[in-house]
Structures are given as C-alpha cells and as structure tokens.
Tab-separated table of C-alpha atoms in Angstrom:
chain	number	residue	atom	x	y	z
A	1	MET	CA	0.022	-0.187	0.084
A	2	PRO	CA	1.711	3.265	-0.991
A	3	VAL	CA	2.372	5.842	1.653
A	4	SER	CA	0.765	9.297	1.021
A	5	GLN	CA	2.794	12.291	1.070
A	6	THR	CA	2.160	15.164	3.788
A	7	ILE	CA	1.850	18.596	2.137
A	8	PRO	CA	4.841	21.139	3.308
A	9	ASP	CA	3.322	23.870	5.700
A	10	PRO	CA	5.146	26.663	3.790
A	11	ASP	CA	5.357	28.360	6.862
A	12	ASN	CA	7.197	26.236	8.717
A	13	PRO	CA	10.643	27.457	9.961
A	14	ILE	CA	12.352	24.181	9.003
A	15	LEU	CA	11.906	24.931	5.543
A	16	LYS	CA	13.464	28.773	6.179
A	17	SER	CA	16.901	27.645	7.640
A	18	ARG	CA	19.870	27.224	5.891
A	19	GLU	CA	20.953	24.191	4.402
A	20	THR	CA	24.206	23.809	5.652
A	21	ILE	CA	25.821	24.266	8.957
A	22	ASN	CA	28.516	27.163	8.933
A	23	PRO	CA	30.377	27.363	12.111
A	24	TYR	CA	31.602	30.732	10.943
A	25	ARG	CA	28.438	31.917	10.588
A	26	SER	CA	27.262	31.082	13.866
A	27	ALA	CA	30.324	32.111	16.047
A	28	LEU	CA	30.225	35.694	14.307
A	29	ARG	CA	26.449	36.204	14.913
A	30	SER	CA	26.907	34.925	18.419
A	31	ALA	CA	29.924	37.435	19.070
A	32	GLY	CA	28.578	40.804	17.056
A	33	SER	CA	25.519	40.062	19.014
A	34	ARG	CA	27.475	40.090	22.287
A	35	LEU	CA	29.463	42.729	20.737
A	36	LEU	CA	26.838	45.194	19.767
A	37	TRP	CA	24.852	44.595	23.188
A	38	ASP	CA	28.199	45.485	25.295
A	39	LEU	CA	28.257	49.131	23.194
A	40	ARG	CA	25.066	49.941	25.064
A	41	PHE	CA	25.066	51.445	28.631
A	42	GLU	CA	22.601	49.122	29.676
A	43	SER	CA	24.834	46.048	28.937
A	44	TRP	CA	26.512	47.417	31.832
A	45	ARG	CA	24.683	48.457	34.039
A	46	SER	CA	22.290	45.172	33.381
A	47	ARG	CA	25.375	43.205	34.052
A	48	ARG	CA	26.359	44.915	37.452
A	49	ILE	CA	22.775	43.817	38.454
A	50	LEU	CA	23.324	40.156	37.397
A	51	ASN	CA	26.503	40.123	39.276
A	52	SER	CA	24.652	41.228	42.421
A	53	TRP	CA	22.530	38.222	42.581
A	54	LYS	CA	25.488	35.813	41.623
A	55	ASP	CA	25.274	33.381	44.903
A	56	LYS	CA	23.250	35.488	47.035
A	57	PHE	CA	21.174	32.541	48.025
A	58	SER	CA	24.169	29.971	48.467
A	59	GLY	CA	23.278	27.510	50.679
A	60	ALA	CA	19.751	28.578	50.623
A	61	ASP	CA	16.818	25.799	51.195
A	62	LYS	CA	15.023	25.862	48.261
A	63	ALA	CA	13.410	27.356	45.289
A	64	VAL	CA	9.914	26.923	43.258
A	65	ILE	CA	9.923	27.958	39.332
A	66	LEU	CA	6.218	28.727	38.509
A	67	CYS	CA	5.255	27.815	34.923
A	68	ASN	CA	2.451	28.627	33.124
A	69	GLY	CA	0.317	25.506	32.497
A	70	PRO	CA	-3.446	25.214	33.559
A	71	SER	CA	-2.610	22.948	36.035
A	72	LEU	CA	-0.410	26.143	38.020
A	73	LEU	CA	-4.550	27.187	39.640
A	74	LYS	CA	-4.124	23.289	41.150
A	75	SER	CA	-1.280	24.327	43.079
A	76	ASP	CA	-1.892	25.840	46.510
A	77	LEU	CA	0.393	28.846	46.595
A	78	SER	CA	-0.530	29.707	49.933
A	79	LEU	CA	2.176	27.085	50.745
A	80	LEU	CA	5.124	29.210	49.011
A	81	ASP	CA	5.259	32.132	52.117
A	82	GLY	CA	8.522	32.121	52.469
A	83	VAL	CA	9.815	30.481	49.903
A	84	PHE	CA	11.585	32.299	46.887
A	85	THR	CA	9.499	32.091	43.610
A	86	PHE	CA	10.477	32.792	40.144
A	87	GLY	CA	7.160	33.844	38.152
A	88	LEU	CA	7.465	33.610	34.079
A	89	ASN	CA	6.261	35.743	31.158
A	90	LYS	CA	2.548	36.647	32.241
A	91	ILE	CA	2.275	35.663	35.834
A	92	ASN	CA	0.553	38.764	36.774
A	93	LEU	CA	-2.440	37.208	34.771
A	94	LEU	CA	-3.008	35.551	38.033
A	95	PHE	CA	-2.800	38.497	40.726
A	96	ASP	CA	-6.598	39.422	40.087
A	97	ARG	CA	-7.402	36.032	41.372
A	98	SER	CA	-4.727	35.797	44.016
A	99	ASP	CA	-2.786	37.234	46.468
A	100	PHE	CA	0.528	35.466	46.109
A	101	ARG	CA	3.332	37.544	44.245
A	102	PRO	CA	6.628	36.049	42.884
A	103	SER	CA	10.266	36.823	44.293
A	104	CYS	CA	11.002	37.684	40.733
A	105	ILE	CA	9.923	37.440	37.148
A	106	VAL	CA	11.435	35.916	33.782
A	107	SER	CA	10.639	36.665	30.461
A	108	VAL	CA	12.583	35.994	27.230
A	109	ASN	CA	10.023	35.712	23.936
A	110	PRO	CA	9.700	39.313	22.247
A	111	PHE	CA	6.137	38.872	21.566
A	112	VAL	CA	5.677	38.123	25.513
A	113	ILE	CA	7.335	40.772	26.532
A	114	SER	CA	5.578	43.386	24.064
A	115	GLN	CA	2.510	41.913	24.777
A	116	ASN	CA	2.965	42.556	28.625
A	117	ALA	CA	5.125	45.841	28.431
A	118	GLU	CA	2.872	47.764	30.227
A	119	PHE	CA	2.943	45.543	33.437
A	120	PHE	CA	6.365	45.258	32.983
A	121	ASN	CA	7.143	48.929	33.079
A	122	LYS	CA	4.952	49.754	36.210
A	123	THR	CA	5.755	46.762	38.517
A	124	ASP	CA	7.710	47.010	41.371
A	125	ILE	CA	8.735	43.273	40.984
A	126	GLN	CA	12.161	42.305	40.278
A	127	LEU	CA	12.321	41.422	36.423
A	128	PHE	CA	15.100	39.250	34.548
A	129	LEU	CA	13.987	40.017	30.584
A	130	ASP	CA	15.693	39.339	26.692
A	131	ASN	CA	17.626	42.603	25.928
A	132	TYR	CA	14.855	42.863	23.215
A	133	GLY	CA	12.852	44.934	25.575
A	134	VAL	CA	15.547	47.828	25.569
A	135	LYS	CA	16.588	47.469	22.287
A	136	LYS	CA	13.097	47.992	20.975
A	137	LYS	CA	12.659	50.551	23.695
A	138	GLU	CA	9.437	49.392	24.864
A	139	ILE	CA	10.336	48.474	28.539
A	140	LYS	CA	12.290	51.561	30.910
A	141	ALA	CA	15.810	50.440	32.452
A	142	ARG	CA	15.255	50.565	36.379
A	143	SER	CA	16.729	49.408	39.420
A	144	ASN	CA	14.299	46.490	39.050
A	145	VAL	CA	14.998	45.309	35.845
A	146	ALA	CA	18.045	43.525	34.737
A	147	PHE	CA	18.177	42.795	30.873
A	148	MET	CA	19.671	39.802	29.490
A	149	HIS	CA	22.140	38.727	26.463
A	150	SER	CA	20.773	35.349	24.788
A	151	SER	CA	23.446	33.045	23.092
A	152	THR	CA	23.467	29.226	22.142
A	153	ALA	CA	26.080	28.165	24.491
A	154	GLY	CA	24.378	25.724	26.851
A	155	PHE	CA	23.767	25.698	30.201
A	156	ALA	CA	25.000	29.298	31.723
A	157	ARG	CA	26.082	28.839	35.272
A	158	ASP	CA	26.893	32.206	35.479
A	159	CYS	CA	24.422	34.335	33.718
A	160	SER	CA	26.078	37.680	33.828
A	161	MET	CA	27.321	37.250	30.574
A	162	SER	CA	24.883	35.532	28.314
A	163	ILE	CA	22.376	33.033	28.841
A	164	ASP	CA	20.640	30.233	26.691
A	165	GLN	CA	17.091	30.556	26.114
A	166	GLY	CA	16.675	26.296	25.148
A	167	TYR	CA	13.431	26.639	23.628
A	168	THR	CA	11.602	27.511	26.985
A	169	VAL	CA	11.462	29.892	29.303
A	170	THR	CA	11.666	28.008	32.247
A	171	TYR	CA	15.110	26.618	31.284
A	172	VAL	CA	16.081	30.396	31.420
A	173	ALA	CA	14.803	30.542	35.273
A	174	LEU	CA	16.461	26.804	35.832
A	175	GLN	CA	20.183	29.220	34.806
A	176	LEU	CA	19.180	32.221	37.037
A	177	ALA	CA	18.267	29.787	39.841
A	178	PHE	CA	21.555	27.899	39.756
A	179	HIS	CA	23.459	31.411	39.177
A	180	MET	CA	21.919	32.598	42.709
A	181	GLY	CA	23.117	29.887	44.423
A	182	PHE	CA	19.778	27.363	44.693
A	183	ARG	CA	20.635	24.025	43.985
A	184	ASN	CA	17.078	22.655	45.282
A	185	VAL	CA	14.597	23.499	42.483
A	186	ALA	CA	10.837	22.629	42.100
A	187	LEU	CA	8.475	23.208	39.238
A	188	ILE	CA	4.995	23.685	39.237
A	189	GLY	CA	2.416	24.294	36.356
A	190	ALA	CA	5.175	22.681	34.160
A	191	ASP	CA	2.122	20.871	31.824
A	192	HIS	CA	4.409	20.538	28.668
A	193	ASN	CA	1.449	19.741	26.885
A	194	PHE	CA	-0.548	22.337	24.719
A	195	ALA	CA	-4.152	22.258	23.039
A	196	VAL	CA	-2.895	23.709	19.706
A	197	ASN	CA	-0.730	21.371	17.505
A	198	GLY	CA	1.908	22.421	14.449
A	199	PRO	CA	4.987	22.840	13.588
A	200	ALA	CA	7.596	23.676	16.342
A	201	ASN	CA	8.760	27.200	16.729
A	202	LYS	CA	5.714	28.454	14.079
A	203	THR	CA	4.477	31.815	14.724
A	204	VAL	CA	0.788	32.000	14.858
A	205	VAL	CA	-1.970	34.178	15.838
A	206	ALA	CA	-4.453	33.151	18.326
A	207	ASP	CA	-8.136	32.432	17.387
A	208	LYS	CA	-9.943	31.311	20.536
A	209	GLU	CA	-9.229	31.414	24.201
A	210	ASP	CA	-6.244	30.071	25.236
A	211	GLU	CA	-6.367	26.459	26.684
A	212	SER	CA	-2.631	25.909	26.650
A	213	HIS	CA	-2.289	28.410	29.699
A	214	PHE	CA	-3.656	29.015	33.194
A	215	ASP	CA	-5.568	31.884	31.819
A	216	PRO	CA	-7.962	31.704	28.827
A	217	ASN	CA	-6.503	35.543	27.656
A	218	TYR	CA	-3.045	34.374	28.151
A	219	PHE	CA	-2.255	34.608	24.580
A	220	ALA	CA	-5.719	36.500	23.571
A	221	ILE	CA	-7.580	36.272	20.203
A	222	GLY	CA	-5.346	37.946	17.803
A	223	SER	CA	-2.111	37.574	19.841
A	224	LYS	CA	0.721	36.252	18.012
A	225	TRP	CA	2.965	33.156	19.827
A	226	GLN	CA	5.143	30.488	18.838
A	227	LEU	CA	4.256	26.833	19.079
A	228	PRO	CA	6.242	25.213	21.347
A	229	ASP	CA	9.281	22.755	20.539
A	230	LEU	CA	8.596	20.350	23.089
A	231	PHE	CA	11.346	17.803	21.859
A	232	GLN	CA	14.128	20.765	21.966
A	233	SER	CA	12.925	21.946	25.400
A	234	GLU	CA	13.545	18.019	26.810
A	235	VAL	CA	17.186	18.324	25.455
A	236	SER	CA	17.564	21.728	27.460
A	237	TYR	CA	15.596	20.330	30.531
A	238	MET	CA	18.053	17.002	30.527
A	239	ARG	CA	20.721	19.670	30.077
A	240	ALA	CA	19.954	21.252	33.010
A	241	LYS	CA	19.169	18.385	35.242
A	242	GLN	CA	22.513	16.860	34.930
A	243	THR	CA	24.055	20.267	35.379
A	244	TYR	CA	22.424	20.483	38.957
A	245	GLU	CA	23.292	16.693	39.812
A	246	ALA	CA	26.961	17.479	38.859
A	247	PHE	CA	26.798	19.626	41.024
A	248	GLY	CA	24.754	17.983	43.853
A	249	GLY	CA	21.772	19.584	43.694
A	250	ARG	CA	18.490	18.633	41.771
A	251	VAL	CA	15.733	19.946	39.913
A	252	LEU	CA	11.762	18.056	40.551
A	253	ASN	CA	8.770	18.545	39.097
A	254	ALA	CA	5.799	19.350	41.427
A	255	THR	CA	3.568	19.782	38.911
A	256	ASP	CA	0.090	18.605	39.493
A	257	GLY	CA	-0.286	15.890	36.450
A	258	GLY	CA	0.965	16.837	33.200
A	259	LYS	CA	3.292	15.164	30.577
A	260	LEU	CA	6.770	16.476	31.500
A	261	GLU	CA	9.027	13.398	32.383
A	262	VAL	CA	12.348	14.369	32.690
A	263	PHE	CA	12.645	15.547	36.701
A	264	PRO	CA	11.840	13.428	39.616
A	265	ARG	CA	8.150	13.546	40.478
A	266	ILE	CA	7.355	15.228	43.903
A	267	ARG	CA	4.359	16.537	45.344
A	268	LEU	CA	4.481	20.396	46.365
A	269	GLU	CA	3.499	19.897	50.076
A	270	GLU	CA	6.199	17.223	50.689
A	271	PHE	CA	8.984	19.425	48.749
A	272	ILE	CA	7.826	22.432	50.768
A	273	ARG	CA	7.950	20.362	53.983
A	274	GLU	CA	11.335	18.499	53.289
C-alpha cells in the first residue's frame, strides 16, 4: 500500500532554515550580537545587577519556578510563603485572583515582552528580561530590571554574560536559579502539553481562547505567539538536570499532572516540608 506524502507547511521554520551548518557564521553572529550589546550602557548596568544576584542564595533551602500551564491553578500557592519563587512571562494575569506575588519574573520571548510591556513598566517586582525589550525601547531601564543577552552556549551557571533560551523560558529560570545559588529547585505548572498543534516554533495568531495556559487570555484572540518545541525543551531540561546533579543539586517536578517526565516527581507539599 503506497504511503501518502504530507503537504509541506510553507510557514514551517525548518523550511526557512539554511541547508548548511556554518560554524563561522554562527560564531560571528553570536560574537557580533554580544559586541553590539556591550556597546550600550544598559549592557553594563544590567551586568552589574546580574552580578549582584550571583550566589546571593548560596546554601539557601529551596526555590520554586511557576510555569504557566493550566495545572498551575491546582497548586496551593499559600505553601510558597517564605519560599523564593520565579514567576514566568505573564504570571501577572494570576494577580487578580490571588494574593501570591513571585520574588522575581523571567521573560525572554519578544512577543510576550511586547504584549506584557505595560505591566513590566510599572511593577516593582524584580524582572529578568531578554535585552529585546530595551533594544526595541519597549521596557524602561530601572533598578529592578536586568536585561539579559541570549546566546546558544548551553547552560549558563553564571548568567552575567549570556544565557541560553533553550526553547523555553523555564530553562532560563533554571539557569538564573543556579546563578543565584539555589541547588534545590521544583517546578509547578509545567504541563508540557499544549492544546494547539503545528510545526515547532511556528509563529501563529490566536483565534480562540487560550487552553494551553492558566488564563484564557494568556494569548488573547489576535495575539501572536510561537508554537512550542517540546522535544528541544526536553533536551534543555536534560542539560539542566545533569548540571544541577553534577553540583550535588536537583530539579524536581511538583506539577499536578502534566506530561513532563524529565525530572523526578514530588508533591509540592512534600517539597516544601523537606
């Protein structure tokens, strides 16, 4: 029986990628990007802020990263009182229904930074943002904002120079947690499962309520966003897991349900009690 061929999606990012792997081009692009960033005063101001967070919590008990899957609403956030927490992207959409506030917020996707600029520009919460925000003049430089340069170097144990986005903001938060000195980290809301299918990293426009995140207006109708790359995310997660374990630490998954199985499972209550 003949196997039918699939019709290529002209918007698939793979079709737009180069045929050859050119290390010179990659090296020049990475170095050039870093050099252009260092020509800005903001690069040095942000690096000072990032350096001030280096090993600030060395020897600290634990930290929790709040991912943005629907299951986040199942987690008892009152358990996080007194625990250092990383909120991601549009975690502020949770604020109208909860008194919880994260210790800091991490965001690196250009679409998210643009869509959430109003909140980012008025909050007093510590922000760690991709330098896209300041380069496009969307985010104001302030004492509670550190802009980060993104590269593809792997897992940054020191984030003061560059970070690797690793196809998911959760990976960036794991690098920042390590940078700050945390070695015992748990994830919640990491569903690793999306209601929308399509080519990884493809830019799409939301045409209905968001069922992939904790708020139906996370990517509101008409908003641009990029489809997830779950495979590459798992590659990044494995790198983070191996790095933490190499230094005597661990990353655990305290999500209620979900499909992320890279990290050992634990109940949030148990993690907090330890």
